[in-house]
Amino acid sequence: MSKNDRESCTLELRGMSRHFGPVKALDGLDLTVRPGELVALLGPSGCGKTTALRIVAGLEVATSGELLLNGERYNETPANHRDMGMVFQSYSLFPNLTVSENIDYGLRARKVDSDKRQKRVIEMLELVALESKAKSYPHQLSGGQQQRVALARALAIQPRVLLLDEPLSALDAQVRGQIREEIRRIQLDLGITTLFVTHDQEEAMAISDRVGVMSHGQLEQIDKPIVLYNSPATAFVATFVGLANRIPAEITAKGKAKVLNQKVNILESAEPFPEGSKVNVIIRPESLELVSESDDEATRGIVALKSFLGPMTKVGIAVEGAPLIHLNISSRDVRKLDIGDKISFRISSDEVMAERV
Amino acid sequence: MGVVRARSRIRSSGRGSGVLPLLPFFLFTGFFLIWPVVAVTLRSFKGNKNEWTLANYRPILHSGPYFHAFIVSLKLSLITALIGSLLGAFFAYVIVKYARGKFGAVVDSISAVFANSGGVPLAFMFVAAFGTEGIVTKVLKSLGWDIYAGHFTIFSFTGVVMVYSFFQVPLMILVFKPAIAGLRREWEEASTNLGASAFTYWRRVGIPILTPSFVGAFFLLFAGGFSAYATARALTVGTVPLVPIIIGTLVDGNVISDQTNLGDSLAVGMIVVATIVMAGYIWAQRQAAKWRS
Amino acid sequence: MGTTASGEVEKLMKRFTLKWPLVITSSLLAFLIFIVPLYGAAVYSFKGNGGKGHSWVNYQWLIHQDGFYPSLLTSLKLAVLAAFLTLALMVPTMVYLNLKGQKYKSLVDFLCILPLIIPVVSLAIGAQVAMPKILQNSEYELVFFFVIIALPYTYRALDTSLQTVALKTLVEASRSLGASWTSTIMLVIVPAIRSGITGALFLTFALSIGEYTITSLLHWETFPTWTVVAAQQNILGAIAISVFSFVGAIALLSIIALLPKRNAQRVEVDE
């Protein structure tokens, strides 16, 4: 299997904006994807992630900003001269062409030699393990197989950049996990610079080198998945990435708050919260621990539900004055706990994040 | 005991898909649709003295006015189907691509009205516009172009073609628009992304996918042009030999033929042509559906 | 000198798109093919007596002819009967077909396409040959043939509307709550396929009102056939009617198209 003959390149977006009248689909996006890196753009519908991707591909035009590949400006380059491979969400395979002909398409457009083309198509089929389907038509394939062909087709032309527009969203849950690993494996093997758009945070976190969380056309934070998880920059990132409890609290002093009769330290924020103000404190389930009933500084509650998740069980605790609080506890430890039992827990992190109510 | 009860319970739960409730429909269509077609086919094989014969078919199959009429009818259908399908496809493309929202809905209704127009009102309209005293005729004359200088009249073959196009084109728009709308945006975008020009996309993907639907629509237009009666009658009685018109004149008793049942054979001939064409249409539709799943 | 709120403003690429040339060409063509004849006829129809000046006289002429009201009444009568006969025949048939009679679907589908394949002229001849004398002596025979001719459209209208509704689920829900078959049909199914029923009603009505071929070949006088005969005396009047019916139909359908639609709820059922 030959690697991408081209050298990995740097993809850069500077101040990218896309306005539709008063609506700002993209608002000054700055992003650099390093050579060989897989960056995911993560966010809810309408956050601008797909717009950004389509602008990179040349399918849409930015109202302002620059697109650079290895420092070269690409804004004016027509979409069919950009040498980027794109995988769409679904239905992008040409229905009247066989799998081989689909993969072959970009090569024929580039007037590649017939022999070279054949070799390359076989290479690509092997890459995605679909040799047996070479002569099949798209409608004869499953969703997962279709996306693998789409990937092969995009990579056949040896693109400088790989773009993926929610490629797994239309697939069954089972298949999704497999294909996403395959994508990452191939991407690492070829060392191709990749931009991956999704609304599924688990997906983004699982395979990316860095994840950029977007909201309302802007990048809220971009960093390695573990950093996003442990040190979210904003409340939006904290609640979008991973699970989080939002618990009402009151600021008692600078940097301190009282939440559910426990005292906590609040992370510094750009604008300090005035004393006495009401905030929501954001705490991950794993930052809460069960303690014995005799602990006076713990919060008391009643077990409202148990969701068995395999090695861990998610326990929902009903506490007065707060929404349902979720904890993750190892399934072994939680065996003796029943719904309706009294239970106590403590916040175990040093600092927690707060947001205005 | 228990077994018997279980079985009778199943039967009475109404699981059987009997044909009884559909009987009214089958009887109705059988009597008012199938039986007339069968009856006319049978009678077409009967001669003047009620004997079985092929005599009614001879005038059609051998050269002569009736055979000629079939040729003219087929020619008319072919030409109007071509004009209708090519122009209609062009309009359909422009409409799908550029007519959005409410405007598109209005265009749809207008197409529907025009597609179902025809018959006498349409004929009269064209006479008013393009007849010897017609407005357009007069305007063109004042601009120096006398359209009646040559052989043209609105009552000629060419005139009929003009009039038929008025409903063939919108009919094509109605029938073909879904096919164009069915071309997914992703296909064109993927093609562009892979480095192909728009021309290549249309050549390798767009047109091949549209072709079965186009051919099917063409057949539909052909069948419509062939069977049209009212418009042709208003324009051409006597002037242009068309099969439906001839049947009409035979029925009216304006023309007496040696073979009393000649009209029947003409009618059956029309059914045969229409059936062949519609078979082509159904085949084309099936081809088009093959890639959609 | 401050910077603008959105920073550097890039000039939008002026890419050459095919949009305007195509739109202009098609508009011109459409104008030539459709507007010119219609407009020409409209101008013609306003000609006053003696061909000079403009007047509405042609539009009024037809109403004053003998036979206007009788033939119009006949057409309306036949059209209404045909519309209701269609409903009475097709609604139960289609409902049953989609519920329990699935295996007859392709046969019924074929029978309903047949009137498009069989030229109406041929059907008319067949009617002459096949219909019993009693029927042939009454103009009501037309009602049955109008229903047949409308079948392709009414079948499609009812079928589409039945497919959109999750029929099986509705019926099962209704039955499990204890409703009888009649109640289920009247109170649950019929309201659900209201749009299909109205569609079928109007289609049959419109078709019947304007039907010319079978009517004239079977020698009956309805509004269309009478109009043709009357028009032979006054071509201007005939043209006036034609223009009027065209413009009227376009206006009516455009208004209907522009009305806000109530969205039918599409229920996806996993069988």
XYZ file of N, CA and C in Angstrom, chain C residues 32-234:
609
model
N -42.617 33.492 -25.546
C -43.004 33.282 -26.931
C -44.009 32.143 -27.078
N -43.743 31.049 -26.384
C -44.571 29.871 -26.578
C -45.922 29.999 -25.901
N -45.928 30.586 -24.712
C -47.174 30.554 -23.945
C -47.899 31.890 -23.887
N -47.151 32.951 -23.630
C -47.828 34.229 -23.439
C -48.354 34.792 -24.742
N -47.571 34.688 -25.782
C -47.980 35.302 -27.048
C -49.336 34.788 -27.539
N -49.533 33.460 -27.633
C -50.845 32.999 -28.085
C -51.960 33.468 -27.151
N -51.708 33.334 -25.836
C -52.731 33.698 -24.865
C -53.074 35.179 -24.972
N -52.038 35.973 -25.059
C -52.238 37.416 -25.138
C -52.929 37.782 -26.443
N -52.457 37.166 -27.526
C -53.066 37.454 -28.825
C -54.551 37.141 -28.803
N -54.866 35.974 -28.209
C -56.273 35.600 -28.154
C -57.047 36.573 -27.287
N -56.426 36.996 -26.183
C -57.127 37.910 -25.286
C -57.438 39.225 -25.989
N -56.467 39.753 -26.685
C -56.690 40.995 -27.412
C -57.825 40.816 -28.414
N -57.770 39.717 -29.140
C -58.797 39.407 -30.138
C -60.178 39.370 -29.508
N -60.228 38.807 -28.306
C -61.536 38.591 -27.703
C -62.200 39.889 -27.297
N -61.405 40.944 -27.189
C -62.010 42.202 -26.786
C -62.535 43.015 -27.962
N -62.416 42.434 -29.123
C -62.875 43.176 -30.295
C -64.368 43.425 -30.217
N -64.718 44.635 -30.484
C -66.144 44.974 -30.464
C -66.823 44.493 -31.730
N -68.093 44.837 -31.846
C -68.817 44.465 -33.055
C -68.217 45.171 -34.252
N -68.167 44.472 -35.356
C -67.605 45.087 -36.567
C -66.081 45.136 -36.500
N -65.500 44.517 -35.494
C -64.052 44.443 -35.447
C -63.358 45.741 -35.089
N -64.120 46.742 -34.639
C -63.458 47.991 -34.269
C -63.630 48.238 -32.782
N -62.634 48.817 -32.198
C -62.734 49.190 -30.780
C -62.671 47.981 -29.853
N -62.737 48.251 -28.588
C -62.672 47.166 -27.601
C -63.932 47.132 -26.788
N -64.402 45.957 -26.510
C -65.559 45.880 -25.618
C -65.644 44.500 -24.994
N -66.460 44.410 -23.996
C -66.668 43.137 -23.314
C -67.755 42.318 -23.996
N -68.208 42.815 -25.119
C -69.396 42.225 -25.714
C -69.254 40.733 -25.991
N -68.045 40.321 -26.344
C -67.857 38.898 -26.635
C -67.981 38.019 -25.404
N -67.584 38.598 -24.282
C -67.677 37.797 -23.074
C -69.127 37.622 -22.638
N -69.923 38.569 -23.028
C -71.319 38.479 -22.608
C -72.140 37.662 -23.590
N -71.621 37.568 -24.814
C -72.419 36.981 -25.877
C -72.912 35.585 -25.532
N -71.957 34.759 -25.066
C -72.278 33.355 -24.903
C -73.436 33.141 -23.942
N -73.425 33.944 -22.887
C -74.447 33.742 -21.861
C -75.854 33.914 -22.433
N -75.934 34.721 -23.463
C -77.260 35.028 -23.987
C -77.756 34.034 -25.026
N -76.895 33.082 -25.353
C -77.341 32.111 -26.359
C -78.278 31.084 -25.758
N -79.197 30.601 -26.620
C -80.032 29.478 -26.197
C -79.134 28.301 -25.948
N -79.520 27.579 -24.955
C -78.739 26.367 -24.722
C -77.579 26.567 -23.760
N -77.283 27.815 -23.412
C -76.176 28.048 -22.478
C -76.485 27.411 -21.137
N -77.605 27.827 -20.570
C -77.909 27.295 -19.246
C -78.218 25.812 -19.235
N -79.026 25.328 -20.173
C -79.290 23.880 -20.159
C -78.004 23.046 -20.243
N -77.137 23.421 -21.169
C -75.942 22.596 -21.331
C -75.030 22.728 -20.111
N -74.944 23.925 -19.545
C -74.122 24.118 -18.356
C -74.659 23.282 -17.205
N -75.958 23.302 -17.063
C -76.586 22.502 -16.008
C -76.300 21.027 -16.187
N -76.449 20.593 -17.426
C -76.163 19.182 -17.694
C -74.746 18.836 -17.286
N -73.805 19.671 -17.698
C -72.409 19.405 -17.354
C -72.202 19.360 -15.850
N -72.789 20.337 -15.160
C -72.624 20.370 -13.707
C -73.218 19.127 -13.076
N -74.400 18.784 -13.528
C -75.082 17.612 -12.981
C -74.225 16.357 -13.151
N -73.760 16.157 -14.382
C -72.954 14.957 -14.647
C -71.647 14.974 -13.864
N -71.054 16.153 -13.768
C -69.775 16.247 -13.070
C -69.925 15.924 -11.587
N -70.975 16.475 -10.978
C -71.195 16.208 -9.557
C -71.432 14.722 -9.326
N -72.274 14.124 -10.174
C -72.548 12.695 -10.038
C -71.265 11.881 -10.189
N -70.467 12.250 -11.190
C -69.227 11.508 -11.417
C -68.294 11.627 -10.211
N -68.222 12.841 -9.661
C -67.332 13.054 -8.508
C -67.757 12.172 -7.343
N -69.057 12.154 -7.053
C -69.500 11.355 -5.911
C -69.422 9.863 -6.165
N -69.696 9.463 -7.418
C -69.567 8.047 -7.732
C -68.126 7.597 -7.543
N -67.193 8.470 -7.971
C -65.784 8.148 -7.787
C -65.474 7.912 -6.320
N -65.931 8.828 -5.470
C -65.642 8.676 -4.046
C -66.249 7.394 -3.499
N -67.523 7.195 -3.841
C -68.205 6.017 -3.307
C -67.500 4.742 -3.727
N -66.990 4.741 -4.934
C -66.332 3.540 -5.428
C -64.900 3.422 -4.928
N -64.151 4.520 -4.995
C -62.714 4.428 -4.798
C -62.256 4.510 -3.350
N -62.950 5.276 -2.528
C -62.453 5.390 -1.151
C -62.457 4.046 -0.421
N -63.593 3.323 -0.404
C -63.558 2.020 0.261
C -62.545 1.086 -0.393
N -62.514 1.133 -1.745
C -61.590 0.256 -2.456
C -60.140 0.534 -2.049
N -59.752 1.801 -2.071
C -58.362 2.141 -1.775
C -58.014 1.845 -0.329
N -58.960 2.135 0.574
C -58.687 1.864 1.984
C -58.460 0.378 2.188
N -59.373 -0.421 1.632
C -59.233 -1.863 1.789
C -57.951 -2.349 1.159
N -57.642 -1.789 -0.019
C -56.457 -2.212 -0.745
C -55.191 -2.015 0.078
N -55.125 -0.888 0.759
C -53.921 -0.585 1.525
C -53.887 -1.266 2.874
N -55.041 -1.729 3.332
C -55.090 -2.380 4.637
C -54.871 -3.877 4.556
N -55.774 -4.518 3.814
C -55.710 -5.968 3.816
C -55.517 -6.547 2.423
N -55.856 -5.743 1.402
C -55.844 -6.312 0.057
C -54.536 -6.088 -0.676
N -53.421 -6.035 0.061
C -52.137 -5.701 -0.543
C -51.822 -6.505 -1.787
N -52.233 -7.763 -1.798
C -51.777 -8.577 -2.917
C -52.484 -8.239 -4.217
N -53.566 -7.434 -4.134
C -54.230 -7.046 -5.379
C -53.758 -5.686 -5.869
N -52.799 -5.114 -5.143
C -52.414 -3.737 -5.427
C -51.943 -3.539 -6.859
N -51.058 -4.418 -7.338
C -50.532 -4.175 -8.678
C -51.598 -4.343 -9.732
N -52.566 -5.216 -9.479
C -53.637 -5.387 -10.455
C -54.492 -4.123 -10.532
N -54.847 -3.617 -9.373
C -55.665 -2.405 -9.350
C -54.890 -1.229 -9.952
N -53.597 -1.149 -9.589
C -52.743 -0.096 -10.139
C -52.783 -0.144 -11.665
N -52.661 -1.357 -12.219
C -52.665 -1.512 -13.662
C -53.997 -1.078 -14.263
N -55.088 -1.511 -13.621
C -56.404 -1.146 -14.141
C -56.604 0.365 -14.125
N -55.977 1.016 -13.149
C -56.159 2.462 -13.061
C -55.242 3.229 -14.012
N -54.232 2.567 -14.509
C -53.378 3.208 -15.509
C -53.973 3.035 -16.895
N -54.768 1.975 -17.034
C -55.327 1.634 -18.339
C -56.018 2.795 -19.058
N -56.844 3.596 -18.364
C -57.503 4.690 -19.077
C -56.514 5.689 -19.681
N -55.275 5.703 -19.205
C -54.289 6.580 -19.839
C -53.751 5.949 -21.118
N -53.730 4.625 -21.131
C -53.177 3.915 -22.282
C -54.205 3.805 -23.393
N -55.423 3.431 -23.029
C -56.466 3.278 -24.024
C -56.886 4.662 -24.494
N -56.718 4.951 -25.774
C -57.152 6.259 -26.255
C -58.638 6.443 -26.008
N -58.997 7.638 -25.575
C -60.393 7.887 -25.238
C -61.305 7.627 -26.437
N -60.777 7.911 -27.601
C -61.555 7.669 -28.822
C -61.957 6.206 -28.907
N -60.986 5.342 -28.655
C -61.256 3.915 -28.733
C -62.255 3.497 -27.668
N -62.142 4.074 -26.503
C -63.097 3.752 -25.438
C -64.503 4.163 -25.861
N -64.569 5.304 -26.547
C -65.876 5.792 -26.985
C -66.507 4.813 -27.962
N -65.742 4.354 -28.904
C -66.265 3.374 -29.866
C -66.698 2.118 -29.125
N -65.821 1.701 -28.201
C -66.157 0.513 -27.430
C -67.462 0.692 -26.682
N -67.662 1.900 -26.174
C -68.899 2.164 -25.446
C -70.098 1.983 -26.363
N -69.959 2.470 -27.574
C -71.054 2.328 -28.532
C -71.373 0.877 -28.803
N -70.322 0.072 -28.895
C -70.516 -1.338 -29.218
C -71.079 -2.095 -28.028
N -70.533 -1.787 -26.859
C -70.747 -2.683 -25.730
C -71.883 -2.309 -24.800
N -72.206 -1.029 -24.721
C -73.161 -0.647 -23.691
C -74.586 -1.024 -24.067
N -75.330 -1.521 -23.097
C -76.718 -1.909 -23.380
C -77.553 -0.698 -23.780
N -78.616 -0.966 -24.546
C -79.436 0.108 -25.096
C -79.918 1.085 -24.029
N -80.375 0.569 -22.888
C -80.956 1.468 -21.880
C -79.955 2.524 -21.516
N -78.732 2.075 -21.358
C -77.694 3.003 -20.948
C -77.398 4.005 -22.052
N -77.345 3.483 -23.268
C -76.961 4.349 -24.367
C -78.006 5.409 -24.655
N -79.218 5.175 -24.184
C -80.255 6.158 -24.436
C -80.290 7.253 -23.400
N -79.398 7.147 -22.417
C -79.432 8.167 -21.376
C -78.086 8.857 -21.290
N -78.131 10.150 -21.061
C -76.874 10.892 -20.927
C -76.118 10.471 -19.680
N -76.772 9.791 -18.774
C -76.103 9.373 -17.545
C -75.027 8.329 -17.801
N -75.033 7.758 -19.017
C -73.957 6.796 -19.297
C -72.601 7.510 -19.213
N -72.618 8.804 -19.491
C -71.371 9.568 -19.432
C -70.753 9.566 -18.042
N -71.622 9.556 -17.043
C -71.108 9.591 -15.670
C -70.120 8.462 -15.446
N -70.502 7.269 -15.888
C -69.627 6.113 -15.661
C -68.298 6.265 -16.371
N -68.349 6.808 -17.586
C -67.104 6.938 -18.327
C -66.235 8.065 -17.799
N -66.880 9.098 -17.263
C -66.080 10.148 -16.626
C -65.304 9.554 -15.455
N -65.959 8.712 -14.693
C -65.282 8.087 -13.560
C -64.089 7.266 -14.041
N -64.290 6.517 -15.108
C -63.205 5.688 -15.652
C -62.041 6.564 -16.096
N -62.347 7.619 -16.837
C -61.285 8.479 -17.359
C -60.506 9.138 -16.229
N -61.207 9.413 -15.132
C -60.536 10.086 -14.013
C -59.753 9.123 -13.135
N -59.979 7.812 -13.321
C -59.344 6.807 -12.461
C -57.842 6.994 -12.236
N -57.037 7.203 -13.271
C -55.597 7.329 -13.018
C -55.293 8.427 -11.998
N -56.015 9.526 -12.094
C -55.734 10.645 -11.213
C -56.298 10.429 -9.812
N -57.505 9.884 -9.752
C -58.093 9.681 -8.425
C -57.342 8.587 -7.683
N -56.935 7.548 -8.395
C -56.152 6.492 -7.758
C -54.883 7.078 -7.151
N -54.179 7.870 -7.964
C -52.931 8.461 -7.492
C -53.169 9.348 -6.287
N -54.206 10.200 -6.371
C -54.469 11.133 -5.264
C -54.760 10.375 -3.970
N -55.621 9.385 -4.032
C -55.974 8.637 -2.833
C -54.807 7.794 -2.341
N -54.093 7.187 -3.270
C -52.981 6.333 -2.867
C -51.893 7.122 -2.169
N -51.524 8.251 -2.761
C -50.484 9.082 -2.143
C -50.884 9.468 -0.742
N -52.141 9.898 -0.599
C -52.559 10.354 0.714
C -52.622 9.207 1.706
N -52.971 8.015 1.249
C -53.016 6.856 2.148
C -51.613 6.419 2.553
N -50.651 6.570 1.641
C -49.285 6.170 1.975
C -48.703 7.080 3.033
N -49.075 8.373 2.951
C -48.508 9.329 3.896
C -48.980 9.055 5.307
N -50.199 8.604 5.427
C -50.746 8.322 6.742
C -50.348 6.915 7.164
N -50.008 6.710 8.399
C -49.658 5.363 8.851
C -50.946 4.599 9.079
N -51.518 4.117 7.968
C -52.863 3.556 8.005
C -53.028 2.406 8.996
N -52.127 1.431 8.877
C -52.249 0.240 9.727
C -52.231 0.633 11.195
N -51.288 1.535 11.534
C -51.156 1.941 12.932
C -52.416 2.617 13.433
N -52.959 3.519 12.606
C -54.168 4.221 13.010
C -55.313 3.241 13.242
N -55.471 2.313 12.306
C -56.569 1.363 12.429
C -56.389 0.499 13.661
N -55.185 0.014 13.861
C -54.944 -0.830 15.034
C -55.204 -0.060 16.316
N -54.750 1.185 16.342
C -54.976 1.994 17.550
C -56.466 2.168 17.785
N -57.169 2.505 16.706
C -58.600 2.740 16.835
C -59.327 1.480 17.291
N -59.000 0.362 16.669
C -59.668 -0.898 17.016
C -59.340 -1.324 18.440
N -58.076 -1.115 18.823
C -57.703 -1.558 20.169
C -58.378 -0.709 21.228
N -58.802 0.505 20.858
C -59.520 1.329 21.809
C -61.005 1.000 21.810
N -61.387 0.053 20.960
C -62.757 -0.430 21.025
C -63.687 0.073 19.945
N -63.168 0.807 18.969
C -64.079 1.339 17.953
C -64.467 0.283 16.940
N -65.675 0.412 16.395
C -66.126 -0.526 15.372
C -65.504 -0.123 14.043
N -65.693 -0.990 13.035
C -65.128 -0.690 11.728
C -65.702 0.596 11.148
N -67.002 0.768 11.265
C -67.618 1.972 10.700
C -67.041 3.216 11.343
N -67.013 3.196 12.684
C -66.463 4.365 13.377
C -65.040 4.626 12.934
N -64.267 3.545 12.847
C -62.874 3.715 12.460
C -62.773 4.401 11.112
N -63.552 3.920 10.165
C -63.465 4.517 8.826
C -63.932 5.958 8.859
N -65.095 6.194 9.447
C -65.649 7.531 9.383
C -64.872 8.528 10.230
N -64.503 8.096 11.449
C -63.921 9.074 12.366
C -62.407 9.156 12.307
N -61.773 8.101 11.831
C -60.304 8.112 11.857
C -59.705 8.214 10.454
N -60.105 7.286 9.603
C -59.453 7.218 8.290
C -59.834 8.389 7.398
N -61.118 8.607 7.247
C -61.559 9.659 6.323
C -60.951 11.021 6.645
N -60.999 11.455 7.895
C -60.341 12.740 8.174
C -58.857 12.724 7.847
N -58.236 11.566 8.058
C -56.789 11.513 7.826
C -56.445 11.678 6.355
N -57.289 11.152 5.488
C -56.964 11.248 4.060
C -57.780 12.328 3.380
N -58.192 13.315 4.172
C -59.005 14.409 3.644
C -58.437 15.016 2.373
N -57.118 15.228 2.352
C -56.539 15.905 1.185
C -56.668 15.031 -0.048
N -56.483 13.729 0.120
C -56.634 12.835 -1.029
C -58.062 12.827 -1.521
N -59.008 12.850 -0.590
C -60.421 12.813 -0.987
C -60.820 14.083 -1.719
N -60.405 15.225 -1.175
C -60.749 16.470 -1.866
C -60.083 16.503 -3.229
N -58.840 16.045 -3.275
C -58.130 16.011 -4.556
C -58.882 15.190 -5.571
N -59.267 13.980 -5.155
C -59.970 13.102 -6.086
C -61.293 13.733 -6.529
N -61.981 14.341 -5.603
C -63.258 14.994 -5.904
C -63.089 16.073 -6.966
N -62.144 16.957 -6.711
C -61.954 18.061 -7.642
C -61.452 17.619 -8.996
N -60.545 16.647 -8.985
C -60.010 16.150 -10.251
C -61.117 15.584 -11.114
N -61.965 14.742 -10.501
C -63.045 14.142 -11.267
C -63.991 15.223 -11.769
N -64.300 16.152 -10.889
C -65.223 17.216 -11.262
C -64.670 18.027 -12.436
N -63.421 18.446 -12.301
C -62.822 19.280 -13.337
C -62.753 18.539 -14.668
N -62.348 17.298 -14.603
C -62.253 16.494 -15.811
C -63.609 16.345 -16.475
N -64.630 16.094 -15.672
C -65.948 15.848 -16.227
C -66.534 17.098 -16.848
N -66.313 18.216 -16.193
C -66.864 19.469 -16.722
C -66.279 19.767 -18.098
N -65.000 19.437 -18.271
C -64.345 19.824 -19.517
C -64.265 18.731 -20.560
N -64.794 17.569 -20.254
C -64.638 16.443 -21.168
C -65.368 16.684 -22.482
N -64.657 16.448 -23.563
C -65.242 16.705 -24.870
C -65.344 15.439 -25.715
N -64.264 14.661 -25.728
C -64.137 13.571 -26.689
C -65.256 12.544 -26.614
N -65.380 11.920 -25.457
C -66.414 10.875 -25.362
C -67.804 11.476 -25.531
N -67.975 12.647 -24.925
C -69.282 13.278 -25.007
C -69.705 13.503 -26.453
N -68.771 14.029 -27.241
C -69.158 14.345 -28.612
C -69.287 13.089 -29.467
N -68.434 12.095 -29.201
C -68.528 10.876 -30.002
C -69.783 10.084 -29.681
N -70.285 10.240 -28.476
C -71.516 9.551 -28.122
C -72.730 10.450 -28.357
N -72.471 11.593 -28.942
C -73.523 12.520 -29.369
C -74.370 13.065 -28.253
N -73.737 13.437 -27.155
C -74.479 14.083 -26.095
C -74.141 15.562 -26.051
N -75.039 16.358 -25.510
C -74.751 17.788 -25.435
C -74.449 18.194 -24.008
N -73.175 18.523 -23.793
C -72.808 19.112 -22.510
C -72.218 20.480 -22.825
N -71.776 21.156 -21.827
C -71.261 22.503 -22.019
C -70.134 22.585 -23.062
N -69.117 21.749 -22.948
C -68.059 21.827 -23.956
C -68.557 21.589 -25.378
N -69.382 20.559 -25.569
C -69.815 20.274 -26.930
C -70.751 21.364 -27.445
N -71.606 21.865 -26.581
C -72.485 22.923 -27.007
C -71.703 24.164 -27.388
N -70.679 24.448 -26.571
C -69.850 25.618 -26.841
C -69.242 25.561 -28.234
N -68.746 24.390 -28.593
C -68.118 24.259 -29.904
C -69.101 24.579 -31.005
N -70.286 24.018 -30.890
C -71.304 24.257 -31.917
C -71.690 25.732 -31.957
N -71.966 26.274 -30.774
C -72.359 27.689 -30.731
C -71.252 28.575 -31.278
N -70.018 28.153 -30.988
C -68.887 28.977 -31.381
C -68.759 29.081 -32.881
N -69.286 28.052 -33.552
C -69.145 28.113 -34.996
C -69.888 29.304 -35.562
N -70.859 29.811 -34.807
C -71.550 31.002 -35.290
C -70.802 32.267 -34.912
N -70.162 32.234 -33.772
C -69.478 33.440 -33.310
C -68.124 33.067 -32.744
